Short mmCIF file of C-alpha atoms and ligand atoms in Angstrom, two decimals:
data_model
loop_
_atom_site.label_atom_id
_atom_site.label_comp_id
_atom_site.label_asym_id
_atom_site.label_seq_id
_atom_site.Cartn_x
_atom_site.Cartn_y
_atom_site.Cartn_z
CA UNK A 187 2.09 -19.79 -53.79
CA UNK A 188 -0.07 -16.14 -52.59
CA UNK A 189 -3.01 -15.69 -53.41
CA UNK A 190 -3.99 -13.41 -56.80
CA UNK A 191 -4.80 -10.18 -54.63
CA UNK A 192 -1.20 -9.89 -53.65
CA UNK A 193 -0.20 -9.21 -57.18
CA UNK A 194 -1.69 -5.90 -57.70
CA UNK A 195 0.31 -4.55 -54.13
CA UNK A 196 4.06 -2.89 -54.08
CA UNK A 197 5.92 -3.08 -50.91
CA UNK A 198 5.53 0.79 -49.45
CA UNK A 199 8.62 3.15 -50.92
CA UNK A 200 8.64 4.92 -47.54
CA UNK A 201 9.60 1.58 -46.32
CA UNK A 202 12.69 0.75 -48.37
CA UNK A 203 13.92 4.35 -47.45
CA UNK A 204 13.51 3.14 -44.12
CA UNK A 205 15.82 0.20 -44.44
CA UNK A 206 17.78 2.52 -46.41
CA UNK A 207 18.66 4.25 -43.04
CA UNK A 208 20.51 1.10 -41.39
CA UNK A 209 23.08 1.79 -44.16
CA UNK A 210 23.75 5.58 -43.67
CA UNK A 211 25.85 6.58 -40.48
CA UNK A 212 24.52 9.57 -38.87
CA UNK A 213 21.63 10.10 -41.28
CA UNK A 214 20.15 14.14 -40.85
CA UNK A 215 16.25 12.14 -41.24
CA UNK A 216 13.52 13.94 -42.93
CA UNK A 217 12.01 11.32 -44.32
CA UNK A 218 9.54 9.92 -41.39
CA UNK A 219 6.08 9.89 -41.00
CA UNK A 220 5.20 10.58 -37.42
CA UNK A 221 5.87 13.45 -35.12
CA UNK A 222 8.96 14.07 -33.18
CA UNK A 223 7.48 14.29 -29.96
CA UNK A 224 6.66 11.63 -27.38
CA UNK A 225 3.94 11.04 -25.60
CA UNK A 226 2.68 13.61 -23.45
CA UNK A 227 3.69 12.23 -19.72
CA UNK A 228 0.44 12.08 -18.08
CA UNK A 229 -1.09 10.13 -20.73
CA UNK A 230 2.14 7.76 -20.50
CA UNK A 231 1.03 7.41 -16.66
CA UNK A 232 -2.17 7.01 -17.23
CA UNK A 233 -1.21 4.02 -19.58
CA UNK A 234 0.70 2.11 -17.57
CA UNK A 235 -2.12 2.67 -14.42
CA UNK A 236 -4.12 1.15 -17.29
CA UNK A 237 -1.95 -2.10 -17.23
CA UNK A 238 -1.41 -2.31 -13.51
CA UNK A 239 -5.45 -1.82 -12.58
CA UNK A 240 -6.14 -4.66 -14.68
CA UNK A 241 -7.17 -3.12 -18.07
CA UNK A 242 -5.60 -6.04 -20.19
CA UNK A 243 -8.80 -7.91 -21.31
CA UNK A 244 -10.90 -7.44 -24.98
CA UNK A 245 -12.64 -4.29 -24.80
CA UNK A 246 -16.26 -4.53 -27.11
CA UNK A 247 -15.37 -4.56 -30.47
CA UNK A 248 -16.88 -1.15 -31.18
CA UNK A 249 -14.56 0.26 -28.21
CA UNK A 250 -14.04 1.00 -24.81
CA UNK A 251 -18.10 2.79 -24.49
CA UNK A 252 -16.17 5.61 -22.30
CA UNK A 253 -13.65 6.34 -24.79
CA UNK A 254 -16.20 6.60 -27.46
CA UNK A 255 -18.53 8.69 -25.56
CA UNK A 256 -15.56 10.96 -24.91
CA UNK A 257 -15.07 10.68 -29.16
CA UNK A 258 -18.97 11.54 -29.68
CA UNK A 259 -18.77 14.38 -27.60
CA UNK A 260 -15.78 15.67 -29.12
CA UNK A 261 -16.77 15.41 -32.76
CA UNK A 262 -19.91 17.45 -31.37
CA UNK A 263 -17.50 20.24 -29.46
CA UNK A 264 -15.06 20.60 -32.12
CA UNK A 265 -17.33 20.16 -35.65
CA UNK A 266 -21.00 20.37 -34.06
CA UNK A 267 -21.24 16.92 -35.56
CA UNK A 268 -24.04 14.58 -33.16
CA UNK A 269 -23.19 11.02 -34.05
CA UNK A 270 -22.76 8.03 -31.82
CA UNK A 271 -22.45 5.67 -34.39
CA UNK A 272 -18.81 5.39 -33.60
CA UNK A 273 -15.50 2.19 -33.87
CA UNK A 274 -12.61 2.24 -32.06
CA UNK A 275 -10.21 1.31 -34.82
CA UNK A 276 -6.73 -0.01 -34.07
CA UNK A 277 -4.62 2.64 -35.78
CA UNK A 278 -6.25 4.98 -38.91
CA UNK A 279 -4.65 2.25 -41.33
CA UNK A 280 -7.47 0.03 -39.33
CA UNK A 281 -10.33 1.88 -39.87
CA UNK A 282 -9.35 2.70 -43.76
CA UNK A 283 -8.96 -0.86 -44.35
CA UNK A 284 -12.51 -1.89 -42.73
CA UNK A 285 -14.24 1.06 -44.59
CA UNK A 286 -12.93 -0.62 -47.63
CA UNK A 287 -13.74 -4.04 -46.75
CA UNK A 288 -17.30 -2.57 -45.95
CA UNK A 289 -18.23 -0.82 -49.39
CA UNK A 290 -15.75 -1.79 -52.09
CA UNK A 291 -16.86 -4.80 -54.06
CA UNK A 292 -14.59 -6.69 -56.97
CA UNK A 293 -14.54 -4.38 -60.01
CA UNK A 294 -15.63 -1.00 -57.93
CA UNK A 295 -13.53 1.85 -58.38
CA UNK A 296 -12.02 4.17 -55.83
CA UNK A 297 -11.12 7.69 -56.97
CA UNK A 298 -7.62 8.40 -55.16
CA UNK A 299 -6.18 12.16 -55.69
CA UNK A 300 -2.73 11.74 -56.48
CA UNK A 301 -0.19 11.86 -54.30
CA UNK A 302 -1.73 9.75 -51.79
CA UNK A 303 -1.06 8.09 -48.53
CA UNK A 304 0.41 4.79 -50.12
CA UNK A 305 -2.47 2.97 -48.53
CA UNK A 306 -5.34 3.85 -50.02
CA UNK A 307 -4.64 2.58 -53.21
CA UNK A 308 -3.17 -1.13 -51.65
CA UNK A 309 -5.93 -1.52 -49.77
CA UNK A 310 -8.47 -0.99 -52.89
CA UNK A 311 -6.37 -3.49 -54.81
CA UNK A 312 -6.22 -5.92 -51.92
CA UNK A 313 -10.03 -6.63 -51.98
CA UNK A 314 -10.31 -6.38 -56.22
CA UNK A 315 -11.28 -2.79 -56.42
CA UNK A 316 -9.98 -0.82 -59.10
CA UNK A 317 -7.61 2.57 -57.91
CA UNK A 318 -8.54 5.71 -60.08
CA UNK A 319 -6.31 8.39 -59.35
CA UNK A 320 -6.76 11.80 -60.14
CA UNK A 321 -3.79 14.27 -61.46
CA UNK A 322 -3.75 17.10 -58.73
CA UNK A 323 -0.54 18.25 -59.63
CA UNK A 324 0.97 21.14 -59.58
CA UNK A 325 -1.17 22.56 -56.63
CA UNK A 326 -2.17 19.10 -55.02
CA UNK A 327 -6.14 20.16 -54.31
CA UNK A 328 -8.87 18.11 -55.26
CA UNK A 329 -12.01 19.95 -57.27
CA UNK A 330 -15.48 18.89 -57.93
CA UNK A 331 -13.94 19.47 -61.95
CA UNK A 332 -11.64 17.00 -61.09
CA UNK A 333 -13.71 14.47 -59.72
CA UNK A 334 -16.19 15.12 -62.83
CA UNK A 335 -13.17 14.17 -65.00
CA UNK A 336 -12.63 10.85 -62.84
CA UNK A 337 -15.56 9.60 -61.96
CA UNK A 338 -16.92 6.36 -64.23
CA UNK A 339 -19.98 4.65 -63.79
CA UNK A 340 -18.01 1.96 -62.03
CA UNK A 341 -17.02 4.74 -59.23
CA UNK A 342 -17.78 4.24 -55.51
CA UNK A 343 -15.43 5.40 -53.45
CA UNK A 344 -13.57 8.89 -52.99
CA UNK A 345 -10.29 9.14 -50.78
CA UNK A 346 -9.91 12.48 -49.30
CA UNK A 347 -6.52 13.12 -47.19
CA UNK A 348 -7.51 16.59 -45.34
CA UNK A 349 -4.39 17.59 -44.41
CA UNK A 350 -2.75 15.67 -46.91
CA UNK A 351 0.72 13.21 -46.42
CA UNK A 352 2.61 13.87 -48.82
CA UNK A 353 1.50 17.61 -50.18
CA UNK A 354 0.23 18.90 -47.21
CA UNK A 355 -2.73 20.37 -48.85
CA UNK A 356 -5.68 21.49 -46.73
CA UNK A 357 -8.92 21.94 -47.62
CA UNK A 358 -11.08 24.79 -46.41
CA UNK A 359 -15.11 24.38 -45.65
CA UNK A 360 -16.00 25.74 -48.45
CA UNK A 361 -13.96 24.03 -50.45
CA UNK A 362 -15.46 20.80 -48.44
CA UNK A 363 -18.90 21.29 -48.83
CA UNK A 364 -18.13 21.19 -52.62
CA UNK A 365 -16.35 18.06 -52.82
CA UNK A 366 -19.27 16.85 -51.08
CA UNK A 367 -21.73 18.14 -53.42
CA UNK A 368 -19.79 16.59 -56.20
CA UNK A 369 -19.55 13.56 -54.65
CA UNK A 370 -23.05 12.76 -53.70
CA UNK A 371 -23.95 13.66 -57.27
CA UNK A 372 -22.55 10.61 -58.56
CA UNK A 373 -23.10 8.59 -55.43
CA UNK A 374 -20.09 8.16 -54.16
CA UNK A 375 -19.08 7.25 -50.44
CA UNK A 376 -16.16 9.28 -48.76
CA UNK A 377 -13.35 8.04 -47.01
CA UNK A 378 -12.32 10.86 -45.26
CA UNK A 379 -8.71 10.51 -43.58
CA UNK A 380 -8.19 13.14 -40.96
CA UNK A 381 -5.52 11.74 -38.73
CA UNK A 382 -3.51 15.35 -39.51
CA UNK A 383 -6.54 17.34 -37.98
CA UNK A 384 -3.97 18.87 -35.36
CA UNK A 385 -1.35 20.00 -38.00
CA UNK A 386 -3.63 22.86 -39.60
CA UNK A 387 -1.86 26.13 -39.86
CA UNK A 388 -3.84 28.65 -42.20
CA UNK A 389 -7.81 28.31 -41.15
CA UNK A 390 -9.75 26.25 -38.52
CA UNK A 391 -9.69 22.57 -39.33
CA UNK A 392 -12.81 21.07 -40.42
CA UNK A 393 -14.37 17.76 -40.75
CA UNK A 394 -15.78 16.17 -44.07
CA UNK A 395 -18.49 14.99 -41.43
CA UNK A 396 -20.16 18.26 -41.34
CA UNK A 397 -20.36 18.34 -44.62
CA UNK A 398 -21.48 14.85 -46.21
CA UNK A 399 -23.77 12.38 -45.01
CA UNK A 400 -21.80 9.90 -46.84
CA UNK A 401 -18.77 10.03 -45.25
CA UNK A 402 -16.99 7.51 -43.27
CA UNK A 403 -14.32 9.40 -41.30
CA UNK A 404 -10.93 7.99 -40.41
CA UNK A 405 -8.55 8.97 -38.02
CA UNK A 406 -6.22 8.30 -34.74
CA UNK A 407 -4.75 9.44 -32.25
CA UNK A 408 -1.11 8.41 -33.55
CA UNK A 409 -0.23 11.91 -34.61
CA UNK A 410 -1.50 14.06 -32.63
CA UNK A 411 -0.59 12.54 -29.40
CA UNK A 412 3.04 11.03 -30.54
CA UNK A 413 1.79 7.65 -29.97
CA UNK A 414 1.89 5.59 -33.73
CA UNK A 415 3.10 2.62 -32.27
CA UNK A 416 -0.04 2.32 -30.04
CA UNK A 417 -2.18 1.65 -32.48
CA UNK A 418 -5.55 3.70 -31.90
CA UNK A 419 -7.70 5.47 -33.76
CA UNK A 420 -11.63 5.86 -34.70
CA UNK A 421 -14.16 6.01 -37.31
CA UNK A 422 -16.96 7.56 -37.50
CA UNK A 423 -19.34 6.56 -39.99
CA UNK A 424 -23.40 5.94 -40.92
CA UNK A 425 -24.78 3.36 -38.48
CA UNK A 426 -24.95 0.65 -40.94
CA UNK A 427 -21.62 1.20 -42.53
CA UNK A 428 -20.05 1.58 -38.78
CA UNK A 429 -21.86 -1.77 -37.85
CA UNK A 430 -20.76 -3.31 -41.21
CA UNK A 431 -16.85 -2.39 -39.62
CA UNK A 432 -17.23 -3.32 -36.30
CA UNK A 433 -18.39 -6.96 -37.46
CA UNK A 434 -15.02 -7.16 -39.72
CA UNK A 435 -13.28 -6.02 -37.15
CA UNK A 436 -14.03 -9.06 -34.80
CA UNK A 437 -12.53 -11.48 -37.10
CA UNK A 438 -9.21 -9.18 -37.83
CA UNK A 439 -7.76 -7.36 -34.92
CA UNK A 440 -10.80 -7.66 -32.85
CA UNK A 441 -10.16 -4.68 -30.78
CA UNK A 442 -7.49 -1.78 -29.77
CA UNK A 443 -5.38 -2.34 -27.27
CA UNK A 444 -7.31 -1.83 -23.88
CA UNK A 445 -4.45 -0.25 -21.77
CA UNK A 446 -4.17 2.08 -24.51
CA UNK A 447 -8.03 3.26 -25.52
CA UNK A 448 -8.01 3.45 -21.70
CA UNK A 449 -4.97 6.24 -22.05
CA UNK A 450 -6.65 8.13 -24.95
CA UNK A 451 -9.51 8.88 -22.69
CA UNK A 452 -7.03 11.00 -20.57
CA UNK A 453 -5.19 12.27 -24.28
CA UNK A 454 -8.65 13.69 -24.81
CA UNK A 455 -8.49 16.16 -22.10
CA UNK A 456 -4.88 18.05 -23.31
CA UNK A 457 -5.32 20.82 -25.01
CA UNK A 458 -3.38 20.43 -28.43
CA UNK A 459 -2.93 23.77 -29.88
CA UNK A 460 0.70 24.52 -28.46
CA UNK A 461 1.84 21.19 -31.13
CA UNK A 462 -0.15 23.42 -34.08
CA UNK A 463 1.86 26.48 -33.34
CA UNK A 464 4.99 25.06 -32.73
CA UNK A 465 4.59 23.23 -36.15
CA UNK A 466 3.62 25.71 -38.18
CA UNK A 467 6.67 27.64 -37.20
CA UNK A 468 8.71 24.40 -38.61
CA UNK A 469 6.43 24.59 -42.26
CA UNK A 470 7.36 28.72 -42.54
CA UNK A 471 10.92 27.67 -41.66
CA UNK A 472 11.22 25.09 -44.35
CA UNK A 473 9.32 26.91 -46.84
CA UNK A 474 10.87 30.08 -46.34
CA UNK A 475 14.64 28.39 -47.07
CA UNK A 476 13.56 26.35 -49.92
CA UNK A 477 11.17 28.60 -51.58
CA UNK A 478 13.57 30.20 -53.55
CA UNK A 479 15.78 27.10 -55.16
CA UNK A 480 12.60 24.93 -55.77
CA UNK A 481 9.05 25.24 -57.11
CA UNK A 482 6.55 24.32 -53.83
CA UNK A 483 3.32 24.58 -53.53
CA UNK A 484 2.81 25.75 -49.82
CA UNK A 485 1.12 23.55 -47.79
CA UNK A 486 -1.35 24.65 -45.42
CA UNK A 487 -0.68 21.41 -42.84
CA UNK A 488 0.42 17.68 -41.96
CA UNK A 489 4.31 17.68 -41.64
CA UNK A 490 5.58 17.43 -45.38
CA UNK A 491 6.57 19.82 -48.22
CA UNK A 492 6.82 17.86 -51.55
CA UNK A 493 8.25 20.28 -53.87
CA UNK A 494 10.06 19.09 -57.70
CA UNK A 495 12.85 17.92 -58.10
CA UNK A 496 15.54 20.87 -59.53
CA UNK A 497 17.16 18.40 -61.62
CA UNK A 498 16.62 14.46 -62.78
CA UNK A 499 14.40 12.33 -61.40
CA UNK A 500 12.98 11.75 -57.75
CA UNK A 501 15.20 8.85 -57.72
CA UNK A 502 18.50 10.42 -58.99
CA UNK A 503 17.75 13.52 -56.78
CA UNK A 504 17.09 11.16 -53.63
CA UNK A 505 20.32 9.21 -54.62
CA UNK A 506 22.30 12.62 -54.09
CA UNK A 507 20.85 13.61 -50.98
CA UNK A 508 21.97 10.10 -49.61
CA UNK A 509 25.12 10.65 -50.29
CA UNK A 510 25.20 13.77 -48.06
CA UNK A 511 23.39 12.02 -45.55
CA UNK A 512 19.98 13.22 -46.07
CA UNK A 513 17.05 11.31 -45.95
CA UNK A 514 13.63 12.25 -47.80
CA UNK A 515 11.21 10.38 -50.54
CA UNK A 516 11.19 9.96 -53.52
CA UNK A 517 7.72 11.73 -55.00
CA UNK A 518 6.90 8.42 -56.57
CA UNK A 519 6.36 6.07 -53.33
CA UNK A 520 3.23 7.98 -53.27
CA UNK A 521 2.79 9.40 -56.49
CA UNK A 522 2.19 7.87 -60.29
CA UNK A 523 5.21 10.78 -61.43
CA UNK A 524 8.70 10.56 -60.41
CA UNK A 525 9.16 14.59 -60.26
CA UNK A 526 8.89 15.66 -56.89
CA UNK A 527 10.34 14.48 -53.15
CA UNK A 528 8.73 14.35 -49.58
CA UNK A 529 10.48 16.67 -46.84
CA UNK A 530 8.81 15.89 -43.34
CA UNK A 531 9.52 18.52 -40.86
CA UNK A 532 8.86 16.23 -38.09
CA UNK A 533 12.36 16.85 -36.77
CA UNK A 534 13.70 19.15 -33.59
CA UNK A 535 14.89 22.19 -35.67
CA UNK A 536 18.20 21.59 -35.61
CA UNK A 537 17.88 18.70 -37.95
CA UNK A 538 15.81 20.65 -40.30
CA UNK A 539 18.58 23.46 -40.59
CA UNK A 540 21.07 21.02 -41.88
CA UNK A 541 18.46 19.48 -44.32
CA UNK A 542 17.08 22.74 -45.72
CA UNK A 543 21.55 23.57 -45.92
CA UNK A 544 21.61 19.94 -47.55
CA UNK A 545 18.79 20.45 -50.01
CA UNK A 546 19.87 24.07 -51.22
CA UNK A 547 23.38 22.72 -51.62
CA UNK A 548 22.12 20.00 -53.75
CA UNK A 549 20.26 22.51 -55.74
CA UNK A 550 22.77 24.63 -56.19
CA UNK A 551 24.15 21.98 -58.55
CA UNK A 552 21.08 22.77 -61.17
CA UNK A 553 21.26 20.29 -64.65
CA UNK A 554 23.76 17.99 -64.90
N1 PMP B 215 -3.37 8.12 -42.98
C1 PMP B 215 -2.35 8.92 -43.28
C2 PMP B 215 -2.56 10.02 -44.24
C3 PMP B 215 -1.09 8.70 -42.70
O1 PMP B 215 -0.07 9.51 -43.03
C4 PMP B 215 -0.92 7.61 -41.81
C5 PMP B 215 0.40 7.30 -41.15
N2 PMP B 215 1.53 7.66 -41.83
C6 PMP B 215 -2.02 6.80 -41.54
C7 PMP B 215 -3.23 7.08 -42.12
C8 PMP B 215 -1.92 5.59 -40.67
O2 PMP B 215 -2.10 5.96 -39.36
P1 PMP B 215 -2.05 4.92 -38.16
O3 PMP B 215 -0.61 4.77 -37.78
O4 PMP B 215 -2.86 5.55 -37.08
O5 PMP B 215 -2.63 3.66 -38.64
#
């Protein structure tokens, strides 16, 4: 009855933890993707001014042109990046799947460090491109070896997560600028997903943008701003590839929702560096009560720790922690091994006390 593509795509694990939360009564949640925080209040106001002046029709396809002035001349503030060639994407998962839809033909490949954001490798599958991951375990970071070891002559396309969901690996400039270099050697576009920018603790964030003139950036505002469920985000990407997007995007979503580019504009004036403190405090919490009952590679931002299991699989470990009420992932949702789990610290700190209790208890148990 579906059509072929649909055979190569697995309903998201994250997901089925999700419904598996309707069955557990008073579940302590660590297992969700977005930040705990709402929306800051004068961007909700300035949304729902949005609505009542009248800001309900299609914006352009390519955005509301304030908004992405207000984009250009951040990209320029924050990364000295000049580009105008700018989309208003609805959501980051819109602008990743246009930047597919814009390169990837039938039979490409798509190098995907693994773990990865469960989309990345659906999306390549979706249009008939072929998903190559890349082993980054057991420290989760990406090397110009490793793409050397990937790469085939079928190879287009390089995913890089910068912070990374579900490792939390961040990538410094350095170690950037020699992705880059590796990738350009063999010709390869970047997808560059940076919807985490806010959530880097060790070292300044920066952009792939700087770095690589192949790059097609992709991010929102859905993290930063605690506003997933509004659905807007941007890409940033060479003028042909950007134009290539914005014509797809007319004949999917067609735009963002206007009330809501209209609200970012205002989001862009907050200044977002009291969220970066206040999470990093949550990552040296969590890592400093688990460190000693499991093996984690620290990660340096996003919300997540993904350290191994102590005993079985992800599965059987995940099992346990239902039945003491805790919710996290199972490693393999977003990885090709079923060794580790997902932690998100995206939780008021009271709920990450009783899951850090939760998860040394269930260490505690070692081999059965
Ligand atoms: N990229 C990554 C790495 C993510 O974790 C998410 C959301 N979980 C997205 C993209 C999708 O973001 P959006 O909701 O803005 O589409």
């Amino acid at each position: 009855m579906l059509a072929r593509r649909l055979q190569n795509i697995e309903e998201s694990g994250i997901r089925k933890i999700f419904s598996r939360i309707q069955s557990v009564k008073d579940p302590i949640d660590l297992s969700i993707g977005q930040p705990h925080f709402d929306v800051p209040p004068e961007v909700k106001q300035a949304a729902i001014a949005a609505i009542e002046e009248g800001a309900n029709r299609y914006t352009p396809t390519s955005g509301m042109p304030e908004l992405r002035r207000r984009i250009s001349a951040e990209l320029l503030r924050k990364h000295g990046v000049r580009t105008d060639s700018i989309l208003v994407t609805s959501g980051a998962a819109g602008g990743l799947t246009l930047a597919v839809l814009a390169l990837l033909n039938e039979g490409d490949g798509a190098l995907i460090p693994d773990p990865y954001f469960i989309v990345y490798k659906n999306v390549v599958s979706a249009v008939g491109g072929v998903p190559q991951f890349i082993d980054t375990y057991p420290d989760f970071k990406l090397t110009p070896a490793r793409i050397r070891a990937a790469v085939t002559p079928a190879t287009r396309m390089l995913f890089l997560n910068n912070p990374n969901n579900p490792t939390g690996a961040a990538y410094t400039g350095a170690e950037l600028r020699a992705i880059a270099a590796e990738a350009e050697r063999h010709g390869l576009w970047i997808v560059s997903d940076e919807i985490y920018e806010a959530f880097c603790y060790d070292f300044p964030f920066e952009s792939m943008l700087k770095f690589s003139e192949r790059c097609i950036l992709v991010t929102a505002f859905s993290k930063t701003y605690g506003m997933p469920g509004w659905r807007v985000g941007y890409a940033a990407a060479p003028r042909e590839v950007c134009d290539a997007m914005q014509v797809l995007s007319q004949f999917s979503y067609v735009c963002a929702p206007t009330p809501f580019q209209k609200a970012c504009i205002r989001a862009l004036d907050l200044d977002v560096s009291g969220i970066t403190k206040e999470y990093r405090a949550k990552r040296d919490f969590v890592v400093g009560a688990l460190r000693e009952r499991f093996e984690i590679a620290v990660p340096g931002g996003a919300f997540y720790v993904f350290p191994r299991v102590p005993w079985g699989t992800d599965e059987e470990f995940i099992e346990a922690a239902i039945a003491e009420r805790l919710l996290v992932v199972p490693g393999n949702a977003c990885s090709r091994r079923h060794t580790h789990f997902r932690v998100s610290y995206a939780a008021a700190d009271g709920v990450l006390e009783k899951g850090v209790e939760v998860l040394n208890r269930l260490a505690a148990r070692g081999a059965r």
